[in-house]
Amino acid sequence: MLYRENGQFKTSYRTDQQIFPIAQDRFVIGLIIAAALLLVPALADEYMLRAIFIPFLILSLAAIGLNILVGYCGQISLGTGAFMAVGAYAAYNFFVRIPGMPLIPALLLGGLCATVVGVFFGIPSLRIKGLYLAVATLAAQFFTDWAFLRIKWFTNDSASGSVSVSGLQVLGMPINTPLQKYLFCLLFVIVFAWLAKNLVRGHIGRSWMAMRDMDVAASVIGIRPVQAKLSAFAVSSFIVGVAGALWGFVHLGSWEPAAFSIDRSFQLLFMVIIGGLGSIMGSFFGAAFIVILPIFLNQALPALGSLFGINVDTALVSHTEAMVFGALIVFFLIVEPHGLAKLWSTAKEKLRLWPFPH
């Protein structure tokens, strides 16, 4: 009874084309944003901010970028970690080589550099698709791993390939404490999620989805495959590059190429699959699941083992985490290919019909 649309009349095109046309959705999203801005800073301690909320926000942003490419445009990518690395190292070079470079422009310029690299490695998508495209994007991962480890200019002549940043500030306000970093990342995620949601609702997003569903039919009705596919790679790489810059600057502070290895690419792909392909909300669901599950297993498995008198070491917890990830991916691919976002959508539909199925 609480999720009915009775009495919510649309009297203009503007009200009919809102991001959240149902008043209950607008109310819930407003509550979530208010809780993220007010409740989390008031209740979360330093550990929760560092270990849960900041990684969740940055990985959610990266998952949104990957979801635009994989979920909305249907282009398989295994090089997301490479584009994150490009964004991080490009932002680092802008930040340390240009005196007085502001933080936010450095992060955005890192995203633009990732856009250039993403479009370059997206050119093969004009001729190949499926597993062949996945291998082509995988080449970007190995190339960036080699470049940032061997070409010392990218790391400001660091012998080990490790770089670090400090003294982050925006408009004279320092970003040092976990709370300040959390709020900084939260503002980025809100802005980019809003932009991505509007983008996929427009004609560009419809061209991506047409290309995903049937590229031949899309080209017949006038959609240009070159423009659609490369724009998806560009937008996706830009968002992923900004997320990579945030991951290096805000979350890690000091990093090396191993921080953006192929494991990071697979982790983000798992987020999109579990959260839901072609869903902005699913990106948040997948990121929350991937971030919280290892922490839950690290706490639950030793406690469960001690209850039965079994010694649970770190290696067993790591192996269990990998097995759970694999089992869940197989489960969602078979039972619910659209992931947690589809389950959430189904629950809302049930609420709209309950208690009368008409």
Short mmCIF file of C-alpha atoms in Angstrom, two decimals:
data_model
loop_
_atom_site.label_atom_id
_atom_site.label_comp_id
_atom_site.label_asym_id
_atom_site.label_seq_id
_atom_site.Cartn_x
_atom_site.Cartn_y
_atom_site.Cartn_z
CA MET A 1 0.00 0.00 0.00
CA LEU A 2 2.99 2.31 0.51
CA TYR A 3 4.25 2.02 -3.07
CA ARG A 4 1.20 2.98 -5.11
CA GLU A 5 1.09 5.57 -7.89
CA ASN A 6 -2.55 6.53 -7.33
CA GLY A 7 -3.02 10.28 -7.60
CA GLN A 8 0.44 10.94 -9.07
CA PHE A 9 -0.63 12.61 -12.32
CA LYS A 10 1.86 13.82 -14.92
CA THR A 11 0.79 17.21 -16.28
CA SER A 12 3.87 18.06 -18.37
CA TYR A 13 6.63 16.37 -20.33
CA ARG A 14 9.13 17.51 -17.71
CA THR A 15 7.37 15.70 -14.88
CA ASP A 16 6.84 12.62 -17.03
CA GLN A 17 10.56 12.43 -17.91
CA GLN A 18 11.98 12.74 -14.41
CA ILE A 19 14.75 10.40 -13.35
CA PHE A 20 12.48 9.11 -10.58
CA PRO A 21 8.88 9.70 -11.73
CA ILE A 22 7.37 7.98 -8.67
CA ALA A 23 7.28 10.12 -5.53
CA GLN A 24 8.23 7.20 -3.29
CA ASP A 25 11.43 6.66 -5.29
CA ARG A 26 12.38 10.31 -4.96
CA PHE A 27 11.72 10.13 -1.23
CA VAL A 28 13.84 6.98 -0.75
CA ILE A 29 16.74 8.32 -2.83
CA GLY A 30 16.59 11.58 -0.86
CA LEU A 31 16.73 9.62 2.39
CA ILE A 32 19.72 7.60 1.16
CA ILE A 33 21.64 10.73 0.13
CA ALA A 34 20.75 12.46 3.41
CA ALA A 35 21.92 9.42 5.38
CA ALA A 36 25.16 9.31 3.40
CA LEU A 37 25.79 13.02 4.02
CA LEU A 38 24.66 13.23 7.66
CA LEU A 39 24.17 9.84 9.28
CA VAL A 40 27.33 8.05 8.13
CA PRO A 41 29.70 10.88 9.20
CA ALA A 42 27.98 10.99 12.59
CA LEU A 43 28.00 7.26 13.32
CA ALA A 44 30.83 5.64 11.35
CA ASP A 45 34.24 5.33 12.98
CA GLU A 46 37.60 5.71 11.25
CA TYR A 47 37.90 2.00 10.45
CA MET A 48 34.51 1.83 8.74
CA LEU A 49 35.27 4.92 6.68
CA ARG A 50 38.66 3.61 5.55
CA ALA A 51 37.78 -0.06 5.05
CA ILE A 52 34.17 0.07 3.87
CA PHE A 53 32.69 3.38 2.82
CA ILE A 54 35.57 4.97 0.88
CA PRO A 55 36.38 1.79 -1.13
CA PHE A 56 32.66 1.25 -1.70
CA LEU A 57 32.18 4.73 -3.16
CA ILE A 58 35.22 4.60 -5.45
CA LEU A 59 34.51 1.07 -6.68
CA SER A 60 30.86 2.03 -7.25
CA LEU A 61 32.06 4.85 -9.49
CA ALA A 62 34.33 2.47 -11.42
CA ALA A 63 31.49 -0.07 -11.71
CA ILE A 64 29.20 2.63 -13.15
CA GLY A 65 31.80 3.34 -15.83
CA LEU A 66 32.23 -0.35 -16.66
CA ASN A 67 28.46 -0.90 -16.65
CA ILE A 68 28.04 1.78 -19.32
CA LEU A 69 30.37 -0.19 -21.60
CA VAL A 70 29.38 -3.77 -20.75
CA GLY A 71 25.81 -3.45 -19.53
CA TYR A 72 24.45 -0.68 -21.75
CA CYS A 73 26.54 -1.04 -24.90
CA GLY A 74 27.28 -4.77 -24.71
CA GLN A 75 31.04 -4.46 -25.30
CA ILE A 76 33.07 -6.92 -23.23
CA SER A 77 36.06 -5.37 -21.44
CA LEU A 78 38.75 -6.96 -19.31
CA GLY A 79 40.97 -3.88 -19.20
CA THR A 80 39.19 -1.78 -16.60
CA GLY A 81 42.13 -1.95 -14.21
CA ALA A 82 44.34 -0.56 -17.00
CA PHE A 83 42.08 2.47 -17.48
CA MET A 84 42.03 3.02 -13.72
CA ALA A 85 45.83 2.94 -13.74
CA VAL A 86 46.00 5.44 -16.61
CA GLY A 87 43.71 7.80 -14.73
CA ALA A 88 45.73 7.48 -11.52
CA TYR A 89 49.18 7.94 -13.06
CA ALA A 90 48.05 10.71 -15.43
CA ALA A 91 46.47 12.62 -12.54
CA TYR A 92 49.67 12.07 -10.54
CA ASN A 93 51.83 13.55 -13.30
CA PHE A 94 49.55 16.56 -13.71
CA PHE A 95 49.55 17.04 -9.94
CA VAL A 96 53.33 16.87 -9.35
CA ARG A 97 54.68 18.36 -12.60
CA ILE A 98 52.45 21.46 -12.83
CA PRO A 99 53.07 23.82 -9.90
CA GLY A 100 49.92 24.74 -8.04
CA MET A 101 47.77 22.24 -9.92
CA PRO A 102 44.35 22.00 -8.18
CA LEU A 103 43.23 18.54 -7.10
CA ILE A 104 39.89 18.30 -8.92
CA PRO A 105 41.23 19.42 -12.35
CA ALA A 106 44.09 16.93 -11.95
CA LEU A 107 41.60 14.11 -11.33
CA LEU A 108 39.47 15.13 -14.30
CA LEU A 109 42.51 15.44 -16.57
CA GLY A 110 43.49 11.94 -15.49
CA GLY A 111 40.05 10.81 -16.62
CA LEU A 112 40.55 12.52 -19.98
CA CYS A 113 43.83 10.69 -20.49
CA ALA A 114 42.07 7.43 -19.70
CA THR A 115 39.46 8.41 -22.29
CA VAL A 116 42.12 8.70 -24.99
CA VAL A 117 43.58 5.30 -24.08
CA GLY A 118 40.13 3.73 -23.85
CA VAL A 119 39.10 4.98 -27.29
CA PHE A 120 42.37 3.69 -28.75
CA PHE A 121 41.84 0.20 -27.36
CA GLY A 122 38.15 0.42 -28.26
CA ILE A 123 38.87 0.76 -31.98
CA PRO A 124 39.01 -3.06 -32.41
CA SER A 125 35.37 -3.18 -31.25
CA LEU A 126 34.43 -1.79 -34.68
CA ARG A 127 35.46 -5.09 -36.28
CA ILE A 128 35.41 -7.72 -33.55
CA LYS A 129 33.17 -8.56 -30.60
CA GLY A 130 32.65 -11.15 -27.91
CA LEU A 131 35.68 -13.06 -26.67
CA TYR A 132 37.89 -11.51 -29.34
CA LEU A 133 37.12 -8.04 -28.01
CA ALA A 134 37.76 -9.24 -24.46
CA VAL A 135 41.24 -10.37 -25.52
CA ALA A 136 41.86 -7.03 -27.23
CA THR A 137 40.96 -5.10 -24.08
CA LEU A 138 43.02 -7.53 -22.03
CA ALA A 139 46.02 -6.35 -24.07
CA ALA A 140 45.51 -2.90 -22.54
CA GLN A 141 45.94 -4.42 -19.09
CA PHE A 142 49.27 -6.04 -19.88
CA PHE A 143 50.51 -2.99 -21.78
CA THR A 144 49.82 -0.56 -18.93
CA ASP A 145 51.32 -2.95 -16.36
CA TRP A 146 54.52 -3.01 -18.40
CA ALA A 147 54.54 0.74 -19.17
CA PHE A 148 54.07 2.01 -15.62
CA LEU A 149 56.61 -0.46 -14.30
CA ARG A 150 59.32 0.04 -16.94
CA ILE A 151 58.95 3.62 -18.21
CA LYS A 152 60.24 5.73 -15.33
CA TRP A 153 58.84 9.01 -16.65
CA PHE A 154 55.32 7.97 -15.72
CA THR A 155 56.37 7.48 -12.10
CA ASN A 156 58.49 10.65 -11.91
CA ASP A 157 61.70 8.56 -12.11
CA SER A 158 60.76 6.34 -9.19
CA ALA A 159 62.98 3.27 -9.15
CA SER A 160 60.32 0.92 -7.74
CA GLY A 161 57.38 2.25 -9.72
CA SER A 162 55.68 3.33 -6.52
CA VAL A 163 54.35 6.90 -6.27
CA SER A 164 52.70 8.87 -3.48
CA VAL A 165 50.77 12.09 -3.03
CA SER A 166 50.19 14.23 0.01
CA GLY A 167 48.81 17.58 1.03
CA LEU A 168 45.50 17.16 -0.78
CA GLN A 169 43.22 20.17 -0.57
CA VAL A 170 40.29 21.75 -2.39
CA LEU A 171 39.80 25.52 -2.26
CA GLY A 172 42.15 25.71 0.70
CA MET A 173 40.29 22.99 2.65
CA PRO A 174 42.53 20.01 3.48
CA ILE A 175 41.50 16.45 2.66
CA ASN A 176 43.44 14.45 5.20
CA THR A 177 41.07 12.74 7.60
CA PRO A 178 38.94 9.70 6.62
CA LEU A 179 35.77 11.78 7.03
CA GLN A 180 37.03 14.47 4.66
CA LYS A 181 38.05 11.82 2.12
CA TYR A 182 34.68 10.12 2.43
CA LEU A 183 32.73 13.33 1.79
CA PHE A 184 35.00 14.21 -1.13
CA CYS A 185 34.42 10.82 -2.77
CA LEU A 186 30.70 10.98 -2.01
CA LEU A 187 30.29 14.25 -3.90
CA PHE A 188 32.11 12.78 -6.91
CA VAL A 189 29.89 9.69 -6.89
CA ILE A 190 26.66 11.70 -6.61
CA VAL A 191 27.60 13.97 -9.52
CA PHE A 192 28.83 11.19 -11.81
CA ALA A 193 25.93 8.86 -10.99
CA TRP A 194 23.48 11.67 -11.83
CA LEU A 195 25.29 12.39 -15.10
CA ALA A 196 25.44 8.70 -16.04
CA LYS A 197 21.75 8.19 -15.27
CA ASN A 198 20.79 11.13 -17.48
CA LEU A 199 23.15 9.98 -20.21
CA VAL A 200 21.73 6.47 -20.49
CA ARG A 201 18.19 7.90 -20.58
CA GLY A 202 18.96 10.12 -23.59
CA HIS A 203 19.48 9.39 -27.25
CA ILE A 204 23.11 8.42 -26.64
CA GLY A 205 22.09 5.77 -24.13
CA ARG A 206 19.36 4.49 -26.44
CA SER A 207 21.91 4.13 -29.23
CA TRP A 208 24.15 2.13 -26.87
CA MET A 209 21.31 -0.20 -25.92
CA ALA A 210 20.30 -0.64 -29.56
CA MET A 211 23.87 -1.58 -30.40
CA ARG A 212 23.89 -4.02 -27.48
CA ASP A 213 20.64 -5.73 -28.46
CA MET A 214 21.33 -6.08 -32.20
CA ASP A 215 24.05 -4.07 -33.87
CA VAL A 216 22.95 -4.92 -37.42
CA ALA A 217 19.39 -3.71 -36.82
CA ALA A 218 20.73 -0.60 -35.07
CA SER A 219 22.86 0.31 -38.07
CA VAL A 220 19.89 -0.26 -40.39
CA ILE A 221 17.75 2.29 -38.53
CA GLY A 222 20.50 4.91 -38.74
CA ILE A 223 22.64 4.43 -35.61
CA ARG A 224 26.32 4.73 -36.44
CA PRO A 225 28.29 1.84 -34.92
CA VAL A 226 31.53 3.84 -34.88
CA GLN A 227 30.00 6.71 -32.94
CA ALA A 228 28.00 4.51 -30.57
CA LYS A 229 30.77 2.08 -29.65
CA LEU A 230 33.59 4.60 -29.36
CA SER A 231 31.43 7.01 -27.34
CA ALA A 232 30.68 4.17 -24.92
CA PHE A 233 34.40 3.43 -24.59
CA ALA A 234 35.12 7.14 -24.10
CA VAL A 235 32.50 7.75 -21.42
CA SER A 236 33.28 4.48 -19.65
CA SER A 237 37.04 5.10 -19.67
CA PHE A 238 36.60 8.66 -18.41
CA ILE A 239 34.53 7.59 -15.39
CA VAL A 240 36.83 4.63 -14.70
CA GLY A 241 39.89 6.89 -15.02
CA VAL A 242 38.49 9.35 -12.48
CA ALA A 243 37.71 6.42 -10.18
CA GLY A 244 41.29 5.20 -10.57
CA ALA A 245 42.64 8.63 -9.72
CA LEU A 246 40.44 8.73 -6.61
CA TRP A 247 41.57 5.23 -5.67
CA GLY A 248 45.23 6.28 -5.83
CA PHE A 249 44.97 9.82 -4.44
CA VAL A 250 42.28 9.44 -1.79
CA HIS A 251 42.12 5.78 -0.77
CA LEU A 252 45.71 4.57 -1.12
CA GLY A 253 47.83 7.73 -1.04
CA SER A 254 50.80 5.65 -2.21
CA TRP A 255 50.50 3.00 -4.90
CA GLU A 256 52.29 0.95 -7.53
CA PRO A 257 51.12 -0.75 -10.76
CA ALA A 258 50.07 -3.87 -8.82
CA ALA A 259 47.24 -1.82 -7.29
CA PHE A 260 45.56 -1.86 -10.72
CA SER A 261 46.35 -5.41 -11.78
CA ILE A 262 44.13 -7.76 -13.74
CA ASP A 263 42.57 -8.85 -10.45
CA ARG A 264 41.06 -5.36 -10.21
CA SER A 265 39.58 -5.75 -13.70
CA PHE A 266 37.96 -9.06 -12.79
CA GLN A 267 36.72 -7.64 -9.49
CA LEU A 268 34.93 -4.80 -11.27
CA LEU A 269 33.46 -7.21 -13.83
CA PHE A 270 32.15 -9.35 -10.96
CA MET A 271 30.53 -6.25 -9.46
CA VAL A 272 28.69 -5.53 -12.68
CA ILE A 273 27.55 -9.14 -13.12
CA ILE A 274 26.38 -9.59 -9.52
CA GLY A 275 24.92 -6.09 -9.22
CA GLY A 276 23.13 -6.12 -12.55
CA LEU A 277 24.06 -5.44 -16.16
CA GLY A 278 22.57 -2.27 -17.57
CA SER A 279 21.67 -0.73 -14.22
CA ILE A 280 23.21 2.24 -12.43
CA MET A 281 21.70 1.05 -9.16
CA GLY A 282 23.15 -2.40 -9.79
CA SER A 283 26.65 -0.91 -9.79
CA PHE A 284 26.12 0.18 -6.18
CA PHE A 285 24.68 -3.21 -5.23
CA GLY A 286 27.63 -5.04 -6.77
CA ALA A 287 30.22 -2.77 -5.15
CA ALA A 288 28.57 -3.12 -1.74
CA PHE A 289 28.52 -6.90 -2.09
CA ILE A 290 32.16 -7.16 -3.18
CA VAL A 291 33.40 -4.81 -0.45
CA ILE A 292 31.36 -6.23 2.43
CA LEU A 293 31.68 -9.95 1.65
CA PRO A 294 35.45 -10.28 2.35
CA ILE A 295 35.07 -8.38 5.64
CA PHE A 296 32.12 -10.58 6.61
CA LEU A 297 34.03 -13.77 5.77
CA ASN A 298 37.11 -12.60 7.67
CA GLN A 299 34.96 -12.14 10.74
CA ALA A 300 32.50 -15.01 10.38
CA LEU A 301 34.70 -17.91 9.31
CA PRO A 302 37.16 -17.77 12.27
CA ALA A 303 34.23 -17.42 14.67
CA LEU A 304 32.44 -20.36 13.05
CA GLY A 305 35.61 -22.42 13.08
CA SER A 306 36.24 -21.78 16.78
CA LEU A 307 32.66 -22.82 17.49
CA PHE A 308 33.36 -26.27 16.03
CA GLY A 309 36.97 -26.45 17.20
CA ILE A 310 38.48 -25.92 13.74
CA ASN A 311 41.46 -23.66 13.15
CA VAL A 312 40.64 -21.29 10.26
CA ASP A 313 43.72 -19.56 8.87
CA THR A 314 44.01 -16.64 6.48
CA ALA A 315 44.62 -18.85 3.44
CA LEU A 316 41.38 -20.75 4.02
CA VAL A 317 39.46 -17.48 4.30
CA SER A 318 41.00 -16.25 1.02
CA HIS A 319 40.17 -19.50 -0.79
CA THR A 320 36.63 -19.48 0.59
CA GLU A 321 36.17 -15.92 -0.65
CA ALA A 322 37.23 -16.93 -4.17
CA MET A 323 34.91 -19.95 -4.14
CA VAL A 324 31.97 -17.86 -2.94
CA PHE A 325 32.60 -15.28 -5.67
CA GLY A 326 32.72 -17.98 -8.34
CA ALA A 327 29.60 -19.73 -7.06
CA LEU A 328 27.64 -16.48 -6.93
CA ILE A 329 28.65 -15.50 -10.45
CA VAL A 330 27.49 -18.89 -11.77
CA PHE A 331 24.29 -18.57 -9.73
CA PHE A 332 23.42 -15.13 -11.07
CA LEU A 333 24.26 -16.07 -14.65
CA ILE A 334 21.90 -19.06 -14.46
CA VAL A 335 19.12 -17.93 -12.13
CA GLU A 336 19.06 -14.15 -12.47
CA PRO A 337 21.31 -12.78 -15.25
CA HIS A 338 20.30 -9.21 -14.41
CA GLY A 339 21.70 -9.50 -10.88
CA LEU A 340 20.66 -7.87 -7.64
CA ALA A 341 19.17 -4.87 -9.45
CA LYS A 342 16.56 -7.14 -11.05
CA LEU A 343 15.65 -8.60 -7.66
CA TRP A 344 15.22 -5.07 -6.34
CA SER A 345 13.06 -4.14 -9.33
CA THR A 346 10.94 -7.27 -8.86
CA ALA A 347 10.43 -6.45 -5.19
CA LYS A 348 9.22 -2.96 -6.11
CA GLU A 349 6.78 -4.41 -8.62
CA LYS A 350 5.42 -6.73 -5.93
CA LEU A 351 4.94 -3.78 -3.61
CA ARG A 352 3.06 -1.88 -6.31
CA LEU A 353 0.58 -4.79 -6.61
CA TRP A 354 0.32 -5.77 -2.93
CA PRO A 355 -2.12 -6.62 -1.44
CA PHE A 356 -4.41 -6.53 -4.48
CA PRO A 357 -3.03 -8.07 -7.71
CA HIS A 358 -4.69 -5.63 -10.07
#
